[in-house]
Amino acid sequence: MTGLLVATNNPGKVREFRELLHGLRLVTPAELGLEVRVDETGETFAANAGLKARAFAEAAGLVALADDSGLEVDALGGTPGVLSARYGGPGLDDQGRYRLLLQALERFPEPEARRARFRCVVAAAAPDGRFCQAEGTCEGVITPRPVGTGGFGYDPVFYLPEYDRTMAEVEPVLKNRLSHRAAAVTALRPLLERTFPELLPV
């Protein structure tokens, strides 16, 4: 088996990776019958992406691609950061997490104080130790209340000033173009091709 292993079974992520990495053969853990559990113990997105990429590469014997991402709010010192998916502890769903975030920001009513960004780091690793990674961000402002029904996670409270809409209101095609993950994968592509030339079509 050859190709680039995408370390996720999330259909949306797989679709986005396929669009951004067109020309490269991508395979998924499900296609390989592979199950890998990785404890995300890193203190940064870069550390966690690297942990996942290296673990999947070793398990599959293939070059593996992994990402880690989350929301950083300036007024809260970068919180929730790497804990974005676990913000508030176990038992909270997406709505519970963003409502908790809005409560934490009630003392910061001014938009300038509510600046935030989605940050993503994408890493690729080979079993022989070769490694590269890249980062992407998407800047915005946290709204006082949720708006929109699309997307997931913190999208309903992440306002994009240049589009006058929250991330939950923009069309999926546009979201995939301006997202932090799209920016990171676009930045990674030339590094990927230089570091792992065996991935390129013959």
mmCIF file of C-alpha atoms in Angstrom:
data_model
loop_
_atom_site.group_PDB
_atom_site.id
_atom_site.type_symbol
_atom_site.label_atom_id
_atom_site.label_comp_id
_atom_site.label_asym_id
_atom_site.label_seq_id
_atom_site.Cartn_x
_atom_site.Cartn_y
_atom_site.Cartn_z
ATOM 1 C CA MET A 1 0.000 0.000 0.000
ATOM 2 C CA THR A 2 1.310 3.439 -0.934
ATOM 3 C CA GLY A 3 -0.020 6.940 -0.478
ATOM 4 C CA LEU A 4 -0.420 9.578 2.191
ATOM 5 C CA LEU A 5 -2.319 8.388 5.251
ATOM 6 C CA VAL A 6 -4.720 11.030 6.571
ATOM 7 C CA ALA A 7 -4.941 10.460 10.320
ATOM 8 C CA THR A 8 -8.693 10.997 10.623
ATOM 9 C CA ASN A 9 -11.958 9.256 9.814
ATOM 10 C CA ASN A 10 -13.902 12.538 9.866
ATOM 11 C CA PRO A 11 -15.540 12.661 6.391
ATOM 12 C CA GLY A 12 -15.497 16.465 6.301
ATOM 13 C CA LYS A 13 -11.778 16.617 7.037
ATOM 14 C CA VAL A 14 -11.011 13.879 4.525
ATOM 15 C CA ARG A 15 -12.983 15.725 1.833
ATOM 16 C CA GLU A 16 -11.175 18.986 2.565
ATOM 17 C CA PHE A 17 -7.768 17.298 2.530
ATOM 18 C CA ARG A 18 -8.584 15.675 -0.814
ATOM 19 C CA GLU A 19 -9.522 19.062 -2.292
ATOM 20 C CA LEU A 20 -6.419 20.801 -0.984
ATOM 21 C CA LEU A 21 -4.000 17.990 -1.777
ATOM 22 C CA HIS A 22 -5.312 17.095 -5.225
ATOM 23 C CA GLY A 23 -2.815 15.069 -7.207
ATOM 24 C CA LEU A 24 -1.666 13.114 -4.166
ATOM 25 C CA ARG A 25 -3.091 9.687 -3.348
ATOM 26 C CA LEU A 26 -4.719 9.823 0.077
ATOM 27 C CA VAL A 27 -5.729 6.827 2.162
ATOM 28 C CA THR A 28 -7.669 6.739 5.437
ATOM 29 C CA PRO A 29 -7.296 4.577 8.558
ATOM 30 C CA ALA A 30 -10.665 2.981 7.768
ATOM 31 C CA GLU A 31 -9.416 1.880 4.346
ATOM 32 C CA LEU A 32 -6.451 0.183 6.035
ATOM 33 C CA GLY A 33 -8.492 -1.280 8.906
ATOM 34 C CA LEU A 34 -6.239 0.732 11.206
ATOM 35 C CA GLU A 35 -7.151 1.881 14.711
ATOM 36 C CA VAL A 36 -4.690 4.121 16.535
ATOM 37 C CA ARG A 37 -5.355 5.970 19.783
ATOM 38 C CA VAL A 38 -3.100 8.916 20.530
ATOM 39 C CA ASP A 39 -3.077 10.763 23.857
ATOM 40 C CA GLU A 40 -2.869 14.452 22.963
ATOM 41 C CA THR A 41 -0.531 15.398 25.798
ATOM 42 C CA GLY A 42 1.232 18.233 23.981
ATOM 43 C CA GLU A 43 0.988 21.797 25.236
ATOM 44 C CA THR A 44 0.748 23.243 21.721
ATOM 45 C CA PHE A 45 -1.121 22.470 18.507
ATOM 46 C CA ALA A 46 2.236 21.713 16.861
ATOM 47 C CA ALA A 47 3.158 19.164 19.514
ATOM 48 C CA ASN A 48 -0.173 17.352 19.280
ATOM 49 C CA ALA A 49 -0.177 17.291 15.474
ATOM 50 C CA GLY A 50 3.331 15.841 15.562
ATOM 51 C CA LEU A 51 2.357 13.184 18.095
ATOM 52 C CA LYS A 52 -0.533 12.030 15.922
ATOM 53 C CA ALA A 53 1.383 12.084 12.637
ATOM 54 C CA ARG A 54 4.292 10.089 14.048
ATOM 55 C CA ALA A 55 2.032 7.538 15.760
ATOM 56 C CA PHE A 56 0.023 6.869 12.594
ATOM 57 C CA ALA A 57 3.163 6.728 10.432
ATOM 58 C CA GLU A 58 4.743 4.124 12.703
ATOM 59 C CA ALA A 59 1.547 2.070 12.928
ATOM 60 C CA ALA A 60 0.917 2.026 9.161
ATOM 61 C CA GLY A 61 4.421 2.152 7.738
ATOM 62 C CA LEU A 62 3.317 5.085 5.576
ATOM 63 C CA VAL A 63 3.781 8.846 5.494
ATOM 64 C CA ALA A 64 0.977 10.168 7.720
ATOM 65 C CA LEU A 65 -0.711 13.566 7.879
ATOM 66 C CA ALA A 66 -2.371 14.850 11.058
ATOM 67 C CA ASP A 67 -3.723 18.157 12.287
ATOM 68 C CA ASP A 68 -4.550 19.799 15.582
ATOM 69 C CA SER A 69 -6.542 22.979 15.876
ATOM 70 C CA GLY A 70 -8.606 25.142 18.159
ATOM 71 C CA LEU A 71 -9.741 28.606 19.165
ATOM 72 C CA GLU A 72 -7.583 31.262 20.835
ATOM 73 C CA VAL A 73 -9.229 34.285 22.475
ATOM 74 C CA ASP A 74 -6.886 37.188 23.201
ATOM 75 C CA ALA A 75 -8.768 38.537 26.231
ATOM 76 C CA LEU A 76 -8.555 35.107 27.848
ATOM 77 C CA GLY A 77 -4.841 34.700 27.263
ATOM 78 C CA GLY A 78 -5.279 32.313 24.356
ATOM 79 C CA THR A 79 -7.899 30.137 26.060
ATOM 80 C CA PRO A 80 -9.316 27.639 25.228
ATOM 81 C CA GLY A 81 -6.366 26.873 22.927
ATOM 82 C CA VAL A 82 -5.316 23.221 22.785
ATOM 83 C CA LEU A 83 -8.192 22.414 25.149
ATOM 84 C CA SER A 84 -10.811 23.765 22.723
ATOM 85 C CA ALA A 85 -12.484 20.390 22.220
ATOM 86 C CA ARG A 86 -12.389 19.700 25.970
ATOM 87 C CA TYR A 87 -13.122 23.206 27.264
ATOM 88 C CA GLY A 88 -15.222 23.097 30.426
ATOM 89 C CA GLY A 89 -14.462 19.426 31.032
ATOM 90 C CA PRO A 90 -16.291 16.245 30.046
ATOM 91 C CA GLY A 91 -20.035 16.289 29.534
ATOM 92 C CA LEU A 92 -20.263 19.514 27.536
ATOM 93 C CA ASP A 93 -21.301 19.478 23.884
ATOM 94 C CA ASP A 94 -20.394 22.157 21.317
ATOM 95 C CA GLN A 95 -23.199 24.430 22.520
ATOM 96 C CA GLY A 96 -22.193 24.012 26.144
ATOM 97 C CA ARG A 97 -18.600 24.913 25.362
ATOM 98 C CA TYR A 98 -19.341 28.063 23.399
ATOM 99 C CA ARG A 99 -21.899 29.211 25.972
ATOM 100 C CA LEU A 100 -19.262 28.784 28.671
ATOM 101 C CA LEU A 101 -16.902 30.853 26.537
ATOM 102 C CA LEU A 102 -19.505 33.611 26.155
ATOM 103 C CA GLN A 103 -19.953 33.699 29.932
ATOM 104 C CA ALA A 104 -16.193 34.089 30.393
ATOM 105 C CA LEU A 105 -16.250 37.039 27.972
ATOM 106 C CA GLU A 106 -19.178 38.912 29.515
ATOM 107 C CA ARG A 107 -16.737 41.296 31.210
ATOM 108 C CA PHE A 108 -15.252 42.157 27.788
ATOM 109 C CA PRO A 109 -18.158 43.727 25.853
ATOM 110 C CA GLU A 110 -16.075 45.704 23.347
ATOM 111 C CA PRO A 111 -15.418 43.933 20.024
ATOM 112 C CA GLU A 112 -11.756 44.958 20.118
ATOM 113 C CA ALA A 113 -11.358 43.041 23.362
ATOM 114 C CA ARG A 114 -12.986 39.930 21.893
ATOM 115 C CA ARG A 115 -10.518 39.323 19.078
ATOM 116 C CA ALA A 116 -9.820 35.660 18.456
ATOM 117 C CA ARG A 117 -8.492 33.237 15.904
ATOM 118 C CA PHE A 118 -8.852 29.670 14.850
ATOM 119 C CA ARG A 119 -5.367 28.147 14.630
ATOM 120 C CA CYS A 120 -4.398 24.890 12.941
ATOM 121 C CA VAL A 121 -1.103 23.042 12.639
ATOM 122 C CA VAL A 122 -0.787 20.240 10.084
ATOM 123 C CA ALA A 123 2.112 17.815 10.383
ATOM 124 C CA ALA A 124 3.406 15.005 8.192
ATOM 125 C CA ALA A 125 5.747 12.250 9.355
ATOM 126 C CA ALA A 126 7.373 9.187 7.819
ATOM 127 C CA PRO A 127 8.408 5.991 9.611
ATOM 128 C CA ASP A 128 12.057 6.836 8.819
ATOM 129 C CA GLY A 129 11.893 10.076 10.821
ATOM 130 C CA ARG A 130 11.328 12.633 8.067
ATOM 131 C CA PHE A 131 8.960 15.344 9.264
ATOM 132 C CA CYS A 132 7.455 18.683 8.251
ATOM 133 C CA GLN A 133 4.649 20.905 9.483
ATOM 134 C CA ALA A 134 2.888 24.182 8.752
ATOM 135 C CA GLU A 135 0.438 26.489 10.483
ATOM 136 C CA GLY A 136 -2.611 28.451 9.401
ATOM 137 C CA THR A 137 -4.929 30.910 11.140
ATOM 138 C CA CYS A 138 -8.279 32.567 10.573
ATOM 139 C CA GLU A 139 -8.863 35.857 12.417
ATOM 140 C CA GLY A 140 -12.218 36.939 13.841
ATOM 141 C CA VAL A 141 -14.171 38.286 16.805
ATOM 142 C CA ILE A 142 -16.274 36.429 19.367
ATOM 143 C CA THR A 143 -19.910 37.538 19.168
ATOM 144 C CA PRO A 144 -22.090 38.255 22.244
ATOM 145 C CA ARG A 145 -24.512 35.502 21.187
ATOM 146 C CA PRO A 146 -24.536 32.592 18.720
ATOM 147 C CA VAL A 147 -25.652 33.267 15.138
ATOM 148 C CA GLY A 148 -26.108 30.722 12.349
ATOM 149 C CA THR A 149 -26.782 27.017 12.175
ATOM 150 C CA GLY A 150 -23.983 25.725 9.964
ATOM 151 C CA GLY A 151 -20.568 24.421 10.862
ATOM 152 C CA PHE A 152 -19.688 22.988 14.238
ATOM 153 C CA GLY A 153 -17.767 23.750 17.407
ATOM 154 C CA TYR A 154 -17.327 27.487 18.007
ATOM 155 C CA ASP A 155 -18.480 28.507 14.508
ATOM 156 C CA PRO A 156 -21.749 30.179 15.677
ATOM 157 C CA VAL A 157 -19.844 32.650 17.900
ATOM 158 C CA PHE A 158 -16.889 33.317 15.571
ATOM 159 C CA TYR A 159 -17.622 36.471 13.565
ATOM 160 C CA LEU A 160 -15.739 37.259 10.344
ATOM 161 C CA PRO A 161 -15.720 41.086 9.985
ATOM 162 C CA GLU A 162 -14.759 41.037 6.291
ATOM 163 C CA TYR A 163 -17.810 38.909 5.488
ATOM 164 C CA ASP A 164 -20.167 40.355 8.141
ATOM 165 C CA ARG A 165 -21.161 36.812 9.083
ATOM 166 C CA THR A 166 -20.228 34.188 11.611
ATOM 167 C CA MET A 167 -18.427 31.066 10.506
ATOM 168 C CA ALA A 168 -21.740 29.244 11.012
ATOM 169 C CA GLU A 169 -23.374 31.474 8.369
ATOM 170 C CA VAL A 170 -20.863 31.160 5.516
ATOM 171 C CA GLU A 171 -21.300 28.574 2.779
ATOM 172 C CA PRO A 172 -19.228 25.389 3.169
ATOM 173 C CA VAL A 173 -17.270 26.116 -0.021
ATOM 174 C CA LEU A 174 -16.238 29.536 1.292
ATOM 175 C CA LYS A 175 -15.494 28.173 4.756
ATOM 176 C CA ASN A 176 -13.170 25.553 3.280
ATOM 177 C CA ARG A 177 -11.348 28.299 1.392
ATOM 178 C CA LEU A 178 -10.802 30.681 4.297
ATOM 179 C CA SER A 179 -10.481 28.234 7.188
ATOM 180 C CA HIS A 180 -7.410 27.853 9.360
ATOM 181 C CA ARG A 181 -7.085 24.230 8.209
ATOM 182 C CA ALA A 182 -7.130 25.241 4.543
ATOM 183 C CA ALA A 183 -4.418 27.834 5.216
ATOM 184 C CA ALA A 184 -2.259 25.294 7.039
ATOM 185 C CA VAL A 185 -2.614 22.603 4.360
ATOM 186 C CA THR A 186 -1.894 25.112 1.583
ATOM 187 C CA ALA A 187 1.297 26.161 3.402
ATOM 188 C CA LEU A 188 2.258 22.525 3.977
ATOM 189 C CA ARG A 189 1.858 21.373 0.367
ATOM 190 C CA PRO A 190 5.263 22.545 -0.988
ATOM 191 C CA LEU A 191 7.020 21.240 2.147
ATOM 192 C CA LEU A 192 5.255 17.914 1.740
ATOM 193 C CA GLU A 193 6.379 17.556 -1.860
ATOM 194 C CA ARG A 194 10.000 18.408 -1.007
ATOM 195 C CA THR A 195 10.206 16.214 2.078
ATOM 196 C CA PHE A 196 8.356 13.202 0.685
ATOM 197 C CA PRO A 197 8.980 13.127 -3.095
ATOM 198 C CA GLU A 198 7.760 9.524 -3.239
ATOM 199 C CA LEU A 199 4.229 10.857 -2.758
ATOM 200 C CA LEU A 200 4.258 12.710 -6.082
ATOM 201 C CA PRO A 201 2.637 11.082 -9.119
ATOM 202 C CA VAL A 202 5.142 9.440 -11.436
#
